[in-house]
Amino acid sequence: MRRTAPEGRGPVSYGPPAPEPGLPVLPGLAAILAAAADRSAVEPPGGGPVLREAASGYWWRRGLRTHAEDVVAAPGARPLLLALIAAHGGDILMPRPCPAWWTPQARLLGRPAYHVPTPAECGGVPDPYALLETVRRVRAEGGHPRLLLLSVADDPTATVAPPELVREACEAAVAEGLHIISDETWRDTLHRRADTVLVSPAEMCPDDVTVLHDLAAALTPPAWPCAVARFPPTGPDRADRYTDPRARTLDVLTALGAFVAGPIAPAAAHALDEPEDVTVRAARAATLHGHVAAAVHRTVLTAGGLARPPQAGRHLYADLGPLRAGLAARGVTDSMELENHLGRRLGTPVPGGHRFGDELGALRVQFDTGAFLGADEEERTESLASADPVRLPHVARALSAFGAALEELR
């Protein structure tokens, strides 16, 4: 397994690296970026008209009525989420576990954040009854819950929430006066598109949902930061500029100087237009990571661990609680120690569940499937082209080493 963490880093970091695709840049995108390399100016706040039109088309094709004036672009999902949270007042609710980078955004703004349990079948969306109880408890303690963050195609659990659960959770949130931010970064990474139904909360509650999408998940390389947000076209607050969440988001992005780089904008717009080379690569990459994630899932279960079957993304969230006795014999008693132990043993970052809002005592970790695709660009390209990548020698060796590391813990 290839090392993705820089040498010399300490044992404590402010957040784990995001799962990387581990694949070469598409030549067509690289050519567009190169052609725009002489653009010295940044995009205007929220993105230029070409980029925003491309984003609106992206959502139109997914059944969400969107116009350029409903879209805001930023250099990555983190500054965009920070601006979205700042544009809405009140306390924040989010599922447990949740993406590792969500909670720090709330902390930076000094906003109270409360984690809500998820149902047994999936992550990313809170259990509706637990959500209502959490809202009641927060209000009883003097809090002001106003915002719910969720992800239908979830990081960290790699699951896709069933439409009926999404509807129940969204209806409960709207009934309690919560605005919803739906992080749909991973929606284009479904492992088996024909067998998986993904429904956006914005389809169910169009006036109460802002959609966030980070292009780095499937459309552009992570080194080219660009993310877009879709605001409710008919939201009741949009009539007043001083209470319009989009206008307030633009104010925050402007204050942060968070503008999309000029050379990146045309490449991002091209990717959002979804030409054939981009869609074919995205589909092949999703299938590749699906094959590897399924193999990693089988390995975890064989070793005695637990994990939900992965459905999207480039990772697997595993519960090694059943191996607690073997881990304790090695001095591992919580997820922080488990992160350090497996990170050293596997030679690649293995973030513990505490990074995602889980209890420190729960022995849960996230495995990045990109670490199994090969040690160099040639091997990773071979993995992408293979109909059965887990049988390739370099992938099989990585999976074997991974299985041996887990078997040691029994």
Short mmCIF file of C-alpha atoms in Angstrom, two decimals:
data_model
loop_
_atom_site.label_atom_id
_atom_site.label_comp_id
_atom_site.label_asym_id
_atom_site.label_seq_id
_atom_site.Cartn_x
_atom_site.Cartn_y
_atom_site.Cartn_z
CA MET A 1 0.00 0.00 0.00
CA ARG A 2 1.38 3.39 -0.96
CA ARG A 3 2.06 6.09 1.59
CA THR A 4 0.01 9.24 1.08
CA ALA A 5 1.03 11.18 4.19
CA PRO A 6 4.05 13.48 4.00
CA GLU A 7 7.16 12.35 5.86
CA GLY A 8 7.94 13.99 9.17
CA ARG A 9 4.39 14.76 10.24
CA GLY A 10 3.58 14.37 13.90
CA PRO A 11 1.16 11.88 15.40
CA VAL A 12 -1.56 14.51 15.74
CA SER A 13 -3.13 16.35 12.82
CA TYR A 14 -6.13 18.64 12.52
CA GLY A 15 -7.84 16.33 10.09
CA PRO A 16 -7.20 13.30 7.92
CA PRO A 17 -6.51 13.65 4.21
CA ALA A 18 -9.55 13.20 2.01
CA PRO A 19 -9.72 9.89 0.11
CA GLU A 20 -7.83 10.42 -3.14
CA PRO A 21 -8.70 8.92 -6.52
CA GLY A 22 -5.14 7.84 -7.14
CA LEU A 23 -5.66 8.26 -10.91
CA PRO A 24 -3.89 10.38 -13.55
CA VAL A 25 -5.41 13.66 -14.73
CA LEU A 26 -7.59 13.45 -17.83
CA PRO A 27 -5.66 14.81 -20.86
CA GLY A 28 -8.62 16.91 -21.99
CA LEU A 29 -8.89 18.69 -18.64
CA ALA A 30 -5.13 19.17 -18.48
CA ALA A 31 -5.19 20.79 -21.93
CA ILE A 32 -7.92 23.25 -20.92
CA LEU A 33 -6.04 24.18 -17.76
CA ALA A 34 -2.84 24.68 -19.74
CA ALA A 35 -4.61 26.88 -22.29
CA ALA A 36 -5.88 29.11 -19.46
CA ALA A 37 -2.54 29.26 -17.64
CA ASP A 38 -2.03 32.90 -18.68
CA ARG A 39 -5.20 34.03 -16.89
CA SER A 40 -3.82 36.15 -14.06
CA ALA A 41 -7.16 37.28 -12.61
CA VAL A 42 -9.33 35.25 -10.25
CA GLU A 43 -13.00 34.59 -10.88
CA PRO A 44 -15.45 37.16 -9.45
CA PRO A 45 -16.95 36.37 -6.03
CA GLY A 46 -19.12 33.28 -6.33
CA GLY A 47 -17.73 32.40 -9.77
CA GLY A 48 -18.11 33.85 -13.25
CA PRO A 49 -21.17 33.34 -15.48
CA VAL A 50 -19.65 30.48 -17.50
CA LEU A 51 -18.83 28.46 -14.41
CA ARG A 52 -22.20 29.12 -12.79
CA GLU A 53 -24.10 28.27 -15.98
CA ALA A 54 -22.20 24.98 -16.19
CA ALA A 55 -23.12 24.22 -12.58
CA SER A 56 -26.79 25.00 -13.20
CA GLY A 57 -26.77 22.61 -16.17
CA TYR A 58 -25.22 19.93 -13.98
CA TRP A 59 -28.15 20.16 -11.58
CA TRP A 60 -30.79 20.48 -14.32
CA ARG A 61 -29.64 17.09 -15.64
CA ARG A 62 -30.27 15.68 -12.16
CA GLY A 63 -33.82 16.97 -12.00
CA LEU A 64 -33.16 20.12 -9.96
CA ARG A 65 -34.36 23.38 -11.53
CA THR A 66 -31.39 25.71 -11.32
CA HIS A 67 -30.26 28.99 -12.89
CA ALA A 68 -26.92 30.74 -12.75
CA GLU A 69 -28.20 33.20 -10.16
CA ASP A 70 -28.93 30.29 -7.81
CA VAL A 71 -25.28 29.10 -7.83
CA VAL A 72 -22.17 30.09 -5.91
CA ALA A 73 -18.69 28.71 -6.60
CA ALA A 74 -15.67 28.70 -4.28
CA PRO A 75 -12.13 27.26 -4.22
CA GLY A 76 -13.06 24.03 -2.46
CA ALA A 77 -15.77 22.65 -0.24
CA ARG A 78 -14.27 23.80 3.05
CA PRO A 79 -14.42 27.58 2.50
CA LEU A 80 -17.80 27.18 0.83
CA LEU A 81 -19.28 25.27 3.78
CA LEU A 82 -17.77 27.82 6.17
CA ALA A 83 -19.53 30.58 4.24
CA LEU A 84 -22.82 28.66 4.14
CA ILE A 85 -22.77 28.10 7.89
CA ALA A 86 -21.91 31.75 8.50
CA ALA A 87 -24.83 32.80 6.28
CA HIS A 88 -27.30 30.96 8.53
CA GLY A 89 -27.68 31.70 12.20
CA GLY A 90 -28.19 29.32 15.08
CA ASP A 91 -26.86 25.96 16.21
CA ILE A 92 -25.92 23.12 13.87
CA LEU A 93 -27.00 19.49 13.82
CA MET A 94 -25.16 16.79 11.90
CA PRO A 95 -25.17 12.99 11.76
CA ARG A 96 -22.83 10.79 13.77
CA PRO A 97 -20.46 9.88 12.17
CA CYS A 98 -20.00 12.78 9.75
CA PRO A 99 -17.26 13.98 7.38
CA ALA A 100 -14.16 14.89 9.33
CA TRP A 101 -14.05 18.44 7.96
CA TRP A 102 -17.59 19.47 8.95
CA THR A 103 -17.19 20.00 12.70
CA PRO A 104 -14.07 22.22 12.40
CA GLN A 105 -16.06 24.66 10.26
CA ALA A 106 -18.61 25.09 13.05
CA ARG A 107 -15.85 25.44 15.63
CA LEU A 108 -14.10 28.15 13.62
CA LEU A 109 -17.33 30.17 13.73
CA GLY A 110 -17.94 29.42 17.40
CA ARG A 111 -21.21 27.66 16.62
CA PRO A 112 -22.50 24.84 18.84
CA ALA A 113 -22.68 21.57 16.87
CA TYR A 114 -24.68 18.53 17.95
CA HIS A 115 -24.29 15.03 16.54
CA VAL A 116 -27.39 12.94 15.92
CA PRO A 117 -27.28 9.12 15.66
CA THR A 118 -27.88 7.53 12.27
CA PRO A 119 -30.01 4.42 11.65
CA ALA A 120 -28.45 0.97 11.39
CA GLU A 121 -28.80 0.65 7.61
CA CYS A 122 -26.80 3.72 6.56
CA GLY A 123 -24.89 6.81 7.57
CA GLY A 124 -25.09 10.41 6.44
CA VAL A 125 -28.72 11.06 7.38
CA PRO A 126 -29.86 11.25 11.02
CA ASP A 127 -32.53 8.98 12.40
CA PRO A 128 -35.72 11.11 12.23
CA TYR A 129 -36.83 10.33 15.78
CA ALA A 130 -33.37 10.96 17.18
CA LEU A 131 -33.32 14.24 15.25
CA LEU A 132 -36.59 15.39 16.81
CA GLU A 133 -35.41 14.39 20.27
CA THR A 134 -32.12 16.24 19.80
CA VAL A 135 -33.91 19.40 18.66
CA ARG A 136 -36.20 19.19 21.69
CA ARG A 137 -33.27 18.69 24.07
CA VAL A 138 -31.18 21.50 22.58
CA ARG A 139 -34.09 23.94 22.82
CA ALA A 140 -34.81 22.86 26.39
CA GLU A 141 -31.19 23.69 27.24
CA GLY A 142 -31.53 27.17 25.71
CA GLY A 143 -30.04 26.43 22.30
CA HIS A 144 -31.29 27.57 18.91
CA PRO A 145 -31.02 24.76 16.32
CA ARG A 146 -31.32 26.27 12.84
CA LEU A 147 -29.21 24.17 10.47
CA LEU A 148 -28.99 20.47 9.58
CA LEU A 149 -26.03 19.06 7.63
CA LEU A 150 -26.44 15.69 5.93
CA SER A 151 -24.97 13.65 3.07
CA VAL A 152 -27.12 11.20 1.11
CA ALA A 153 -24.05 9.58 -0.46
CA ASP A 154 -22.04 9.54 2.70
CA ASP A 155 -18.51 10.19 3.75
CA PRO A 156 -17.35 8.48 5.94
CA THR A 157 -19.57 5.38 5.78
CA ALA A 158 -19.70 5.03 1.95
CA THR A 159 -23.42 4.26 2.14
CA VAL A 160 -26.40 5.75 0.29
CA ALA A 161 -29.45 6.63 2.37
CA PRO A 162 -32.77 5.10 1.21
CA PRO A 163 -35.20 7.69 -0.24
CA GLU A 164 -37.84 6.98 2.41
CA LEU A 165 -35.35 7.74 5.20
CA VAL A 166 -34.24 10.94 3.46
CA ARG A 167 -37.85 12.07 3.18
CA GLU A 168 -38.65 11.35 6.83
CA ALA A 169 -35.52 13.11 8.08
CA CYS A 170 -36.05 16.14 5.85
CA GLU A 171 -39.72 16.47 6.76
CA ALA A 172 -38.82 16.29 10.45
CA ALA A 173 -36.12 18.94 10.00
CA VAL A 174 -38.32 21.34 8.03
CA ALA A 175 -41.17 20.92 10.50
CA GLU A 176 -38.79 22.06 13.24
CA GLY A 177 -37.69 25.11 11.26
CA LEU A 178 -34.27 23.81 10.23
CA HIS A 179 -32.60 24.70 6.96
CA ILE A 180 -30.81 21.74 5.34
CA ILE A 181 -27.37 21.72 3.71
CA SER A 182 -27.09 18.57 1.62
CA ASP A 183 -23.49 17.65 0.86
CA GLU A 184 -23.77 15.70 -2.40
CA THR A 185 -20.08 15.57 -3.15
CA TRP A 186 -20.08 11.78 -3.59
CA ARG A 187 -23.29 11.39 -5.62
CA ASP A 188 -21.35 10.71 -8.85
CA THR A 189 -19.27 7.93 -7.31
CA LEU A 190 -21.96 5.25 -6.96
CA HIS A 191 -20.39 1.80 -7.31
CA ARG A 192 -23.46 0.19 -8.88
CA ARG A 193 -25.60 2.90 -10.42
CA ALA A 194 -28.23 0.52 -11.78
CA ASP A 195 -28.83 -0.93 -8.31
CA THR A 196 -28.66 2.23 -6.17
CA VAL A 197 -31.34 4.89 -5.85
CA LEU A 198 -30.08 8.31 -4.78
CA VAL A 199 -32.59 11.08 -4.16
CA SER A 200 -31.53 14.59 -3.23
CA PRO A 201 -33.26 16.30 -0.29
CA ALA A 202 -33.70 19.27 -2.65
CA GLU A 203 -36.14 17.15 -4.68
CA MET A 204 -38.28 16.64 -1.60
CA CYS A 205 -38.04 20.01 0.12
CA PRO A 206 -37.06 22.44 -2.67
CA ASP A 207 -37.48 25.63 -0.62
CA ASP A 208 -35.48 24.44 2.37
CA VAL A 209 -32.34 22.76 1.00
CA THR A 210 -28.99 24.13 -0.16
CA VAL A 211 -26.92 21.60 -2.10
CA LEU A 212 -23.13 21.49 -1.82
CA HIS A 213 -20.93 19.69 -4.36
CA ASP A 214 -17.14 19.35 -4.41
CA LEU A 215 -15.94 18.65 -7.95
CA ALA A 216 -12.86 16.82 -6.66
CA ALA A 217 -14.91 13.72 -5.83
CA ALA A 218 -15.49 12.66 -9.43
CA LEU A 219 -15.03 15.45 -11.98
CA THR A 220 -11.70 17.22 -11.36
CA PRO A 221 -8.38 16.44 -9.64
CA PRO A 222 -8.20 17.28 -5.91
CA ALA A 223 -5.32 19.67 -6.64
CA TRP A 224 -7.71 21.90 -8.62
CA PRO A 225 -10.01 23.18 -5.83
CA CYS A 226 -13.52 24.07 -6.91
CA ALA A 227 -16.89 23.51 -5.25
CA VAL A 228 -20.37 24.80 -6.05
CA ALA A 229 -23.53 25.37 -4.05
CA ARG A 230 -27.12 25.47 -5.30
CA PHE A 231 -29.53 27.66 -3.36
CA PRO A 232 -33.32 27.20 -3.35
CA PRO A 233 -34.58 29.09 -6.42
CA THR A 234 -37.85 30.02 -4.72
CA GLY A 235 -36.63 30.39 -1.16
CA PRO A 236 -38.74 32.93 0.75
CA ASP A 237 -35.64 34.81 1.95
CA ARG A 238 -34.30 35.45 -1.56
CA ALA A 239 -36.54 38.52 -2.00
CA ASP A 240 -34.61 40.52 0.62
CA ARG A 241 -30.92 40.96 -0.08
CA TYR A 242 -30.13 41.49 3.59
CA THR A 243 -31.58 38.11 4.58
CA ASP A 244 -30.77 36.28 1.32
CA PRO A 245 -28.47 33.36 2.26
CA ARG A 246 -26.82 33.47 -1.17
CA ALA A 247 -25.96 37.16 -0.82
CA ARG A 248 -24.66 36.58 2.71
CA THR A 249 -22.58 33.63 1.46
CA LEU A 250 -21.04 35.85 -1.21
CA ASP A 251 -20.21 38.44 1.46
CA VAL A 252 -18.35 35.82 3.51
CA LEU A 253 -16.47 34.43 0.51
CA THR A 254 -15.46 37.97 -0.45
CA ALA A 255 -14.22 38.69 3.06
CA LEU A 256 -12.19 35.47 3.00
CA GLY A 257 -10.80 36.17 -0.45
CA ALA A 258 -12.12 32.73 -1.43
CA PHE A 259 -12.26 33.06 -5.21
CA VAL A 260 -11.88 30.32 -7.80
CA ALA A 261 -8.52 30.59 -9.57
CA GLY A 262 -8.77 31.92 -13.11
CA PRO A 263 -7.05 28.98 -14.86
CA ILE A 264 -9.10 26.42 -12.93
CA ALA A 265 -12.50 27.94 -13.78
CA PRO A 266 -12.66 26.87 -17.46
CA ALA A 267 -11.52 23.34 -16.62
CA ALA A 268 -14.14 23.13 -13.84
CA ALA A 269 -16.85 24.46 -16.17
CA HIS A 270 -15.85 21.89 -18.80
CA ALA A 271 -16.06 19.09 -16.23
CA LEU A 272 -19.48 20.31 -15.04
CA ASP A 273 -20.70 20.21 -18.65
CA GLU A 274 -19.96 16.47 -18.44
CA PRO A 275 -18.51 15.68 -21.87
CA GLU A 276 -18.02 12.03 -22.69
CA ASP A 277 -14.41 11.77 -21.56
CA VAL A 278 -15.32 13.13 -18.11
CA THR A 279 -18.39 10.93 -17.62
CA VAL A 280 -16.63 7.80 -18.85
CA ARG A 281 -13.70 8.39 -16.51
CA ALA A 282 -16.03 9.09 -13.57
CA ALA A 283 -17.98 5.87 -14.23
CA ARG A 284 -14.83 3.77 -14.61
CA ALA A 285 -13.28 5.25 -11.48
CA ALA A 286 -16.45 4.58 -9.47
CA THR A 287 -16.55 0.99 -10.70
CA LEU A 288 -12.85 0.51 -9.90
CA HIS A 289 -13.20 1.83 -6.37
CA GLY A 290 -16.35 -0.24 -5.97
CA HIS A 291 -14.48 -3.46 -6.81
CA VAL A 292 -11.66 -2.59 -4.41
CA ALA A 293 -14.03 -1.43 -1.65
CA ALA A 294 -15.96 -4.71 -1.91
CA ALA A 295 -12.70 -6.65 -1.55
CA VAL A 296 -11.65 -4.54 1.44
CA HIS A 297 -15.10 -5.09 2.94
CA ARG A 298 -14.75 -8.87 2.57
CA THR A 299 -11.31 -8.74 4.16
CA VAL A 300 -12.60 -6.79 7.15
CA LEU A 301 -15.45 -9.25 7.69
CA THR A 302 -13.10 -12.26 7.33
CA ALA A 303 -10.85 -10.80 10.02
CA GLY A 304 -13.83 -10.47 12.38
CA GLY A 305 -14.57 -6.78 11.96
CA LEU A 306 -17.84 -5.12 10.99
CA ALA A 307 -18.70 -2.71 8.17
CA ARG A 308 -21.71 -1.67 6.14
CA PRO A 309 -21.43 -2.73 2.48
CA PRO A 310 -19.90 0.21 0.58
CA GLN A 311 -22.08 1.81 -2.08
CA ALA A 312 -20.24 5.01 -3.05
CA GLY A 313 -17.01 6.87 -2.67
CA ARG A 314 -13.42 5.79 -2.24
CA HIS A 315 -13.36 4.45 1.29
CA LEU A 316 -14.72 1.95 3.79
CA TYR A 317 -15.74 2.66 7.38
CA ALA A 318 -14.96 -0.33 9.59
CA ASP A 319 -15.76 -1.19 13.19
CA LEU A 320 -12.97 -3.29 14.71
CA GLY A 321 -14.72 -3.52 18.08
CA PRO A 322 -14.99 -7.33 17.82
CA LEU A 323 -11.16 -7.39 17.78
CA ARG A 324 -10.91 -5.36 20.98
CA ALA A 325 -9.13 -8.08 22.98
CA GLY A 326 -6.37 -8.52 20.40
CA LEU A 327 -6.01 -4.77 20.05
CA ALA A 328 -5.82 -4.26 23.80
CA ALA A 329 -2.98 -6.78 23.94
CA ARG A 330 -1.10 -4.41 21.63
CA GLY A 331 -1.92 -1.36 23.74
CA VAL A 332 -4.75 -0.15 21.48
CA THR A 333 -7.85 0.81 23.45
CA ASP A 334 -9.42 3.70 21.52
CA SER A 335 -9.75 5.02 17.98
CA MET A 336 -6.83 7.43 18.32
CA GLU A 337 -4.48 4.62 19.26
CA LEU A 338 -6.01 2.46 16.54
CA GLU A 339 -5.37 5.21 13.98
CA ASN A 340 -1.72 5.42 14.99
CA HIS A 341 -1.24 1.63 15.09
CA LEU A 342 -2.78 0.89 11.70
CA GLY A 343 -1.19 3.96 10.12
CA ARG A 344 2.26 2.70 11.09
CA ARG A 345 1.47 -0.91 10.17
CA LEU A 346 -0.04 -0.16 6.75
CA GLY A 347 2.14 2.81 5.84
CA THR A 348 -0.81 4.99 4.88
CA PRO A 349 -3.18 7.30 6.81
CA VAL A 350 -6.00 5.37 8.54
CA PRO A 351 -8.13 8.02 10.29
CA GLY A 352 -9.91 6.89 13.43
CA GLY A 353 -13.61 7.29 14.14
CA HIS A 354 -13.00 10.19 16.53
CA ARG A 355 -12.17 12.29 13.45
CA PHE A 356 -15.74 11.76 12.24
CA GLY A 357 -17.53 12.55 15.48
CA ASP A 358 -17.71 8.97 16.75
CA GLU A 359 -16.96 8.09 20.36
CA LEU A 360 -13.25 7.87 21.15
CA GLY A 361 -13.74 4.46 22.76
CA ALA A 362 -15.32 2.99 19.62
CA LEU A 363 -12.67 1.17 17.58
CA ARG A 364 -13.69 2.50 14.17
CA VAL A 365 -11.49 3.57 11.26
CA GLN A 366 -11.77 4.62 7.64
CA PHE A 367 -9.76 2.82 4.96
CA ASP A 368 -8.95 4.64 1.69
CA THR A 369 -9.40 2.40 -1.36
CA GLY A 370 -7.06 4.61 -3.41
CA ALA A 371 -4.16 3.16 -1.42
CA PHE A 372 -4.71 -0.25 -3.08
CA LEU A 373 -4.57 0.87 -6.73
CA GLY A 374 -0.83 0.86 -7.21
CA ALA A 375 2.43 2.52 -6.26
CA ASP A 376 2.87 4.59 -9.43
CA GLU A 377 0.87 6.06 -12.30
CA GLU A 378 1.46 3.04 -14.55
CA GLU A 379 -0.02 0.61 -12.02
CA ARG A 380 -2.96 2.88 -11.24
CA THR A 381 -3.71 3.31 -14.94
CA GLU A 382 -3.62 -0.46 -15.32
CA SER A 383 -6.07 -0.77 -12.42
CA LEU A 384 -8.43 1.69 -14.10
CA ALA A 385 -8.39 -0.25 -17.38
CA SER A 386 -8.88 -3.69 -15.82
CA ALA A 387 -12.26 -5.43 -15.82
CA ASP A 388 -11.25 -7.28 -12.64
CA PRO A 389 -8.75 -5.05 -10.83
CA VAL A 390 -8.59 -7.08 -7.61
CA ARG A 391 -6.84 -9.86 -9.58
CA LEU A 392 -4.02 -7.62 -10.73
CA PRO A 393 -0.78 -8.58 -8.97
CA HIS A 394 -0.16 -5.17 -7.36
CA VAL A 395 -3.75 -4.87 -6.11
CA ALA A 396 -3.77 -8.47 -4.87
CA ARG A 397 -0.50 -7.88 -2.98
CA ALA A 398 -1.91 -4.77 -1.31
CA LEU A 399 -5.08 -6.59 -0.30
CA SER A 400 -3.05 -9.53 1.02
CA ALA A 401 -0.87 -7.23 3.12
CA PHE A 402 -3.99 -5.49 4.40
CA GLY A 403 -5.60 -8.82 5.37
CA ALA A 404 -2.42 -9.93 7.16
CA ALA A 405 -2.36 -6.70 9.18
CA LEU A 406 -5.93 -7.29 10.33
CA GLU A 407 -5.39 -10.99 11.04
CA GLU A 408 -2.59 -10.00 13.44
CA LEU A 409 -5.19 -8.31 15.60
CA ARG A 410 -7.31 -11.39 16.25
#
